[in-house]
Coordinates of C-alpha atoms in Angstrom, one line a residue:
X97 CA -4.9 5.5 -24.1
X98 CA -8.2 5.5 -26.0
X99 CA -7.4 2.0 -27.5
X100 CA -7.5 0.4 -23.9
X101 CA -10.3 -0.5 -21.7
X102 CA -10.3 1.1 -18.1
X103 CA -9.4 -2.1 -16.4
X104 CA -6.3 -2.3 -18.8
X105 CA -5.3 1.3 -18.1
X106 CA -5.5 0.7 -14.2
X107 CA -3.2 -2.4 -14.6
X108 CA -0.8 -0.5 -16.8
X109 CA -0.8 2.3 -14.0
X110 CA -0.2 0.1 -11.2
X111 CA 2.4 -1.9 -12.8
X112 CA 4.1 1.8 -13.7
X113 CA 3.8 2.9 -10.2
X114 CA 5.1 -0.4 -8.6
X115 CA 8.1 -0.2 -11.0
X116 CA 9.0 3.3 -9.8
X117 CA 8.5 2.7 -6.3
X118 CA 11.0 -0.2 -6.8
X119 CA 13.6 2.1 -8.4
X120 CA 13.1 4.8 -5.7
X121 CA 13.5 2.4 -2.8
X122 CA 16.7 0.9 -4.4
X123 CA 17.9 4.2 -5.2
X124 CA 17.8 5.2 -1.6
X125 CA 19.0 2.0 -0.4
X126 CA 21.9 2.1 -2.6
X127 CA 22.6 5.7 -2.3
X128 CA 22.3 5.9 1.8
X129 CA 22.5 2.8 3.5
X130 CA 26.3 2.5 2.7
X131 CA 26.9 6.2 4.1
X132 CA 24.7 6.3 6.8
X133 CA 23.8 2.8 8.1
X134 CA 20.5 2.3 9.1
X135 CA 18.9 5.4 7.7
X136 CA 15.6 5.0 9.9
X137 CA 17.4 5.5 13.1
X138 CA 20.4 7.6 11.8
X139 CA 21.1 10.8 13.8
X140 CA 23.8 13.3 13.5
X141 CA 26.3 14.8 16.3
X142 CA 23.2 17.2 17.2
X143 CA 20.6 14.7 17.4
X144 CA 19.0 15.5 14.0
X145 CA 17.5 12.4 12.5
X146 CA 18.0 11.7 8.6
X147 CA 14.4 10.1 8.2
X148 CA 11.5 11.5 10.0
X149 CA 10.2 10.0 12.9
X150 CA 6.8 9.5 11.5
X151 CA 8.5 7.5 8.5
X152 CA 10.3 5.6 10.8
X153 CA 7.6 4.6 13.0
X154 CA 5.4 3.9 10.3
X155 CA 7.9 1.6 8.5
X156 CA 8.2 -0.2 12.0
X157 CA 4.4 -0.8 12.3
X158 CA 4.4 -2.3 8.7
X159 CA 7.3 -4.6 9.5
X160 CA 5.8 -5.8 12.7
X161 CA 2.0 -6.3 11.1
X162 CA 2.9 -8.0 8.1
X163 CA 6.6 -9.7 8.8
X164 CA 6.0 -12.0 5.8
X165 CA 5.7 -9.0 3.2
X166 CA 8.8 -6.9 4.1
X167 CA 12.1 -8.4 4.4
X168 CA 13.8 -5.2 5.1
X169 CA 12.8 -1.8 6.4
X170 CA 13.4 0.0 3.2
X171 CA 10.7 -2.5 1.5
X172 CA 8.2 -1.1 3.7
X173 CA 8.6 2.7 2.9
X174 CA 5.5 4.0 0.4
X175 CA 5.6 6.4 -2.6
X176 CA 4.9 9.3 -0.2
X177 CA 7.9 8.3 2.3
X178 CA 10.3 8.1 -1.0
X179 CA 9.5 11.5 -2.2
X180 CA 10.1 13.0 1.5
X181 CA 13.4 11.3 1.8
X182 CA 14.8 12.0 -1.8
X183 CA 13.5 15.5 -1.4
X184 CA 14.6 16.3 1.9
X185 CA 16.9 19.4 0.9
X186 CA 20.2 18.3 2.2
X187 CA 19.8 14.9 0.9
X188 CA 18.8 16.1 -2.4
X189 CA 21.5 18.2 -2.7
X190 CA 24.2 15.8 -1.3
X191 CA 22.9 12.5 -3.0
X192 CA 19.8 12.9 -5.3
X193 CA 20.4 15.8 -7.5
X194 CA 22.4 13.7 -10.1
X195 CA 20.1 10.6 -10.5
X196 CA 17.2 12.9 -11.2
X197 CA 18.9 15.6 -13.4
X198 CA 17.9 14.0 -16.9
X199 CA 14.1 14.1 -15.7
X200 CA 14.2 17.5 -13.8
X201 CA 17.3 19.7 -14.6
X202 CA 15.8 22.5 -12.7
X203 CA 16.2 20.7 -9.2
X204 CA 14.5 19.8 -6.2
X205 CA 11.3 21.6 -6.2
X206 CA 10.4 20.7 -9.5
X207 CA 11.1 17.0 -8.8
X208 CA 9.3 17.3 -5.8
X209 CA 6.2 18.6 -7.7
X210 CA 6.2 16.1 -10.6
X211 CA 6.5 13.1 -8.0
X212 CA 3.9 14.5 -5.7
X213 CA 1.5 14.3 -8.7
X214 CA 1.4 10.6 -8.8
X215 CA 0.6 10.2 -4.9
X216 CA -3.2 11.0 -5.7
X217 CA -3.4 8.3 -8.6
X218 CA -1.3 5.8 -6.8
X219 CA -3.4 6.1 -3.5
X220 CA -6.6 5.8 -5.6
X221 CA -5.3 2.8 -7.4
X222 CA -4.4 1.4 -4.2
X223 CA -8.1 1.6 -3.0
X224 CA -9.7 0.7 -6.0
X225 CA -10.8 4.1 -6.6
X226 CA -11.2 5.6 -10.4
X227 CA -8.6 8.0 -11.8
X228 CA -8.9 10.2 -14.6
X229 CA -7.3 9.8 -18.1
X230 CA -4.9 12.8 -17.4
X231 CA -3.5 11.3 -14.2
X232 CA -3.1 8.0 -16.2
X233 CA -1.1 9.9 -18.8
X234 CA 0.7 11.7 -15.8
X235 CA 1.4 8.1 -14.3
X236 CA 2.9 6.6 -17.4
X237 CA 4.8 9.6 -18.6
X238 CA 6.2 10.7 -15.2
X239 CA 7.3 7.3 -14.1
X240 CA 9.0 6.5 -17.4
X241 CA 10.9 9.9 -17.2
X242 CA 12.1 9.1 -13.5
X243 CA 13.2 5.5 -14.3
X244 CA 15.1 6.5 -17.4
X245 CA 16.8 9.4 -15.8
X246 CA 17.8 7.0 -12.7
X247 CA 19.2 4.5 -15.5
X248 CA 21.0 7.3 -17.4
X249 CA 22.8 8.4 -13.9
X250 CA 23.9 4.6 -13.2
X251 CA 24.9 4.2 -16.9
X252 CA 27.2 7.4 -16.6
X253 CA 28.4 6.0 -13.3
X254 CA 29.5 2.8 -15.0
X255 CA 31.2 4.6 -17.8
X256 CA 34.0 5.5 -15.4
X257 CA 35.0 2.1 -14.7
X258 CA 37.5 0.0 -16.7
X259 CA 35.0 -2.7 -17.4
X260 CA 31.3 -1.8 -18.1
X261 CA 29.8 -5.0 -16.9
X262 CA 26.9 -6.4 -15.0
X263 CA 28.2 -6.6 -11.3
X264 CA 26.5 -7.5 -8.0
X265 CA 26.1 -4.6 -6.0
X266 CA 24.5 -6.0 -3.0
X267 CA 24.3 -9.5 -1.2
X268 CA 21.6 -10.5 1.5
X269 CA 22.2 -13.8 3.2
X270 CA 19.8 -15.8 5.5
X271 CA 21.9 -14.8 8.7
X272 CA 20.2 -11.1 8.4
X273 CA 23.3 -9.4 7.0
X274 CA 23.3 -7.1 4.0
X275 CA 26.7 -6.6 2.0
X276 CA 27.6 -3.9 -0.3
X277 CA 30.0 -4.6 -2.9
X278 CA 32.4 -1.9 -1.8
X279 CA 32.7 -3.5 1.4
X280 CA 33.2 -7.3 0.2
X281 CA 36.6 -8.5 -0.2
X282 CA 37.9 -8.8 -3.8
X283 CA 40.2 -11.6 -5.2
X284 CA 43.0 -10.4 -7.4
X285 CA 41.0 -12.2 -10.6
X286 CA 37.9 -10.1 -10.2
X287 CA 35.6 -12.3 -7.9
X288 CA 34.0 -11.0 -4.5
X289 CA 34.5 -13.5 -1.6
X290 CA 32.3 -13.7 2.0
X291 CA 34.0 -16.2 3.9
X292 CA 32.5 -17.3 7.1
X293 CA 33.9 -20.8 7.3
X294 CA 35.7 -19.7 10.2
X295 CA 33.1 -18.1 12.4
X296 CA 31.1 -20.1 14.5
X297 CA 28.1 -17.9 14.3
X298 CA 27.7 -19.0 11.0
X299 CA 28.2 -22.7 11.1
X300 CA 25.4 -24.9 9.8
X301 CA 24.4 -28.7 9.9
X302 CA 22.4 -30.6 7.2
X303 CA 18.7 -29.7 7.1
X304 CA 19.5 -26.1 8.0
X305 CA 18.5 -23.8 5.1
X306 CA 20.8 -21.1 3.6
X307 CA 19.5 -18.4 1.7
X308 CA 21.1 -16.1 -0.6
X309 CA 20.2 -13.0 -2.6
X310 CA 22.0 -10.9 -5.0
X311 CA 21.1 -7.7 -6.4
X312 CA 22.7 -6.9 -9.8
X313 CA 23.7 -3.3 -11.0
X314 CA 20.1 -1.9 -12.3
X315 CA 21.8 0.1 -15.1
X316 CA 21.7 -3.3 -17.0
X317 CA 18.4 -4.9 -18.3
X318 CA 17.6 -8.3 -16.8
X319 CA 17.9 -9.5 -20.5
X320 CA 21.3 -8.3 -20.8
X321 CA 22.9 -11.0 -18.7
X322 CA 22.3 -14.3 -17.0
X323 CA 22.6 -15.8 -13.6
X324 CA 24.1 -19.0 -12.7
X325 CA 24.4 -20.5 -9.4
X326 CA 26.8 -23.2 -8.6
X327 CA 25.8 -25.9 -5.9
X328 CA 22.0 -25.6 -6.4
X329 CA 19.3 -27.5 -8.5
X330 CA 18.9 -26.5 -12.2
X331 CA 15.7 -24.8 -11.4
X332 CA 17.1 -22.3 -9.2
X333 CA 19.9 -21.3 -11.4
X334 CA 18.1 -18.2 -13.1
X335 CA 17.1 -16.6 -9.7
X336 CA 18.4 -13.7 -7.5
X337 CA 17.5 -15.6 -4.8
X338 CA 17.9 -19.2 -3.8
X339 CA 17.5 -21.3 -0.9
X340 CA 19.3 -24.3 -0.3
X341 CA 18.4 -26.8 2.1
X342 CA 21.8 -28.3 3.1
X343 CA 22.5 -32.3 2.9
X344 CA 25.1 -34.8 4.2
X345 CA 27.2 -34.2 1.1
X346 CA 27.8 -30.5 2.0
X347 CA 29.4 -31.3 5.1
X348 CA 32.8 -29.9 5.2
X349 CA 35.4 -27.4 6.4
X350 CA 34.6 -25.0 3.7
X351 CA 31.4 -25.3 1.6
X352 CA 31.2 -22.9 -1.0
X353 CA 27.9 -21.4 -2.7
X354 CA 28.7 -19.2 -5.8
X355 CA 26.9 -17.1 -8.5
X356 CA 28.0 -16.3 -11.9
X357 CA 26.9 -13.2 -13.8
X358 CA 27.6 -13.4 -17.4
X359 CA 26.7 -10.3 -19.8
X360 CA 25.5 -11.4 -23.6
X361 CA 28.7 -9.8 -24.7
X362 CA 31.3 -11.7 -26.7
X363 CA 34.2 -10.7 -24.1
X364 CA 34.0 -11.0 -20.3
X365 CA 35.8 -9.7 -17.3
X366 CA 37.1 -12.7 -15.3
X367 CA 38.9 -15.4 -17.3
X368 CA 37.3 -14.5 -20.6
X369 CA 34.2 -16.4 -19.5
X370 CA 32.1 -14.7 -16.6
X371 CA 31.6 -11.1 -15.6
X372 CA 31.2 -11.3 -11.9
X373 CA 31.4 -14.1 -9.3
X374 CA 30.2 -14.0 -5.6
X375 CA 31.7 -17.1 -3.7
X376 CA 30.2 -17.3 -0.3
X377 CA 31.7 -19.7 2.2
X378 CA 30.6 -21.2 5.4
X379 CA 31.6 -24.6 7.5
X380 CA 28.8 -27.3 7.4
X381 CA 29.1 -29.4 10.4
X382 CA 28.1 -33.3 10.5
X383 CA 24.8 -34.0 11.6
X384 CA 24.0 -34.4 15.3

């Protein structure tokens, strides 16, 4: 740490904390949403909320004030919120003990203690206030430990599948839909298919914009695979999110936009060429 200037240390810590928040938000979303749906409004049969009303209200306020910054509720939670959700006793016991086992084998109380030590430096950095050398060391060590623990959890989970390859685990479209892999139709050869070509709610016309965003299994480094979109311009092909303005040439009963994921291995899960494919289909009507 002594080799870096104060501004360099601050930037390193900010990047580490932003990465941690991203991993925690993603863990919460991928773990709880498939089970409970919208976790910010979910209540059990006795009327007990899954997430504190205070957190849900704050999230709604942030979405309302900065709609262009936050596309989803989960993106609007802060580090304190994420810690409270993860360390809620029943949620930690039922869902989050395993992801933090490597970093904090002694359980929820220790997990909460160490994560909470990051909130003060996080808030100081967010408001351009100084942090101590000790806090900087904690930020770097604790964030690395937590992220590595979550990655190891995902890696072990993947070892239980026949093909340990990067898969698309979530899809978001411009109609406001979020699809999780377990709920998406599977083709016999391994592709996942979302077909709206016979649903009038999803009919589009030339000049309309179709947006798709994929999330790939986070236990794989982004350098482990390539993303290729079929049906978009070349500069969009390596992006996780694409926006396609439809043209007359896209008009048809069934227009398909596909996303291919290919690992750097010399073998592949689908037809020996790619490891995962998303096929997204809609109907594009003629221009008015």
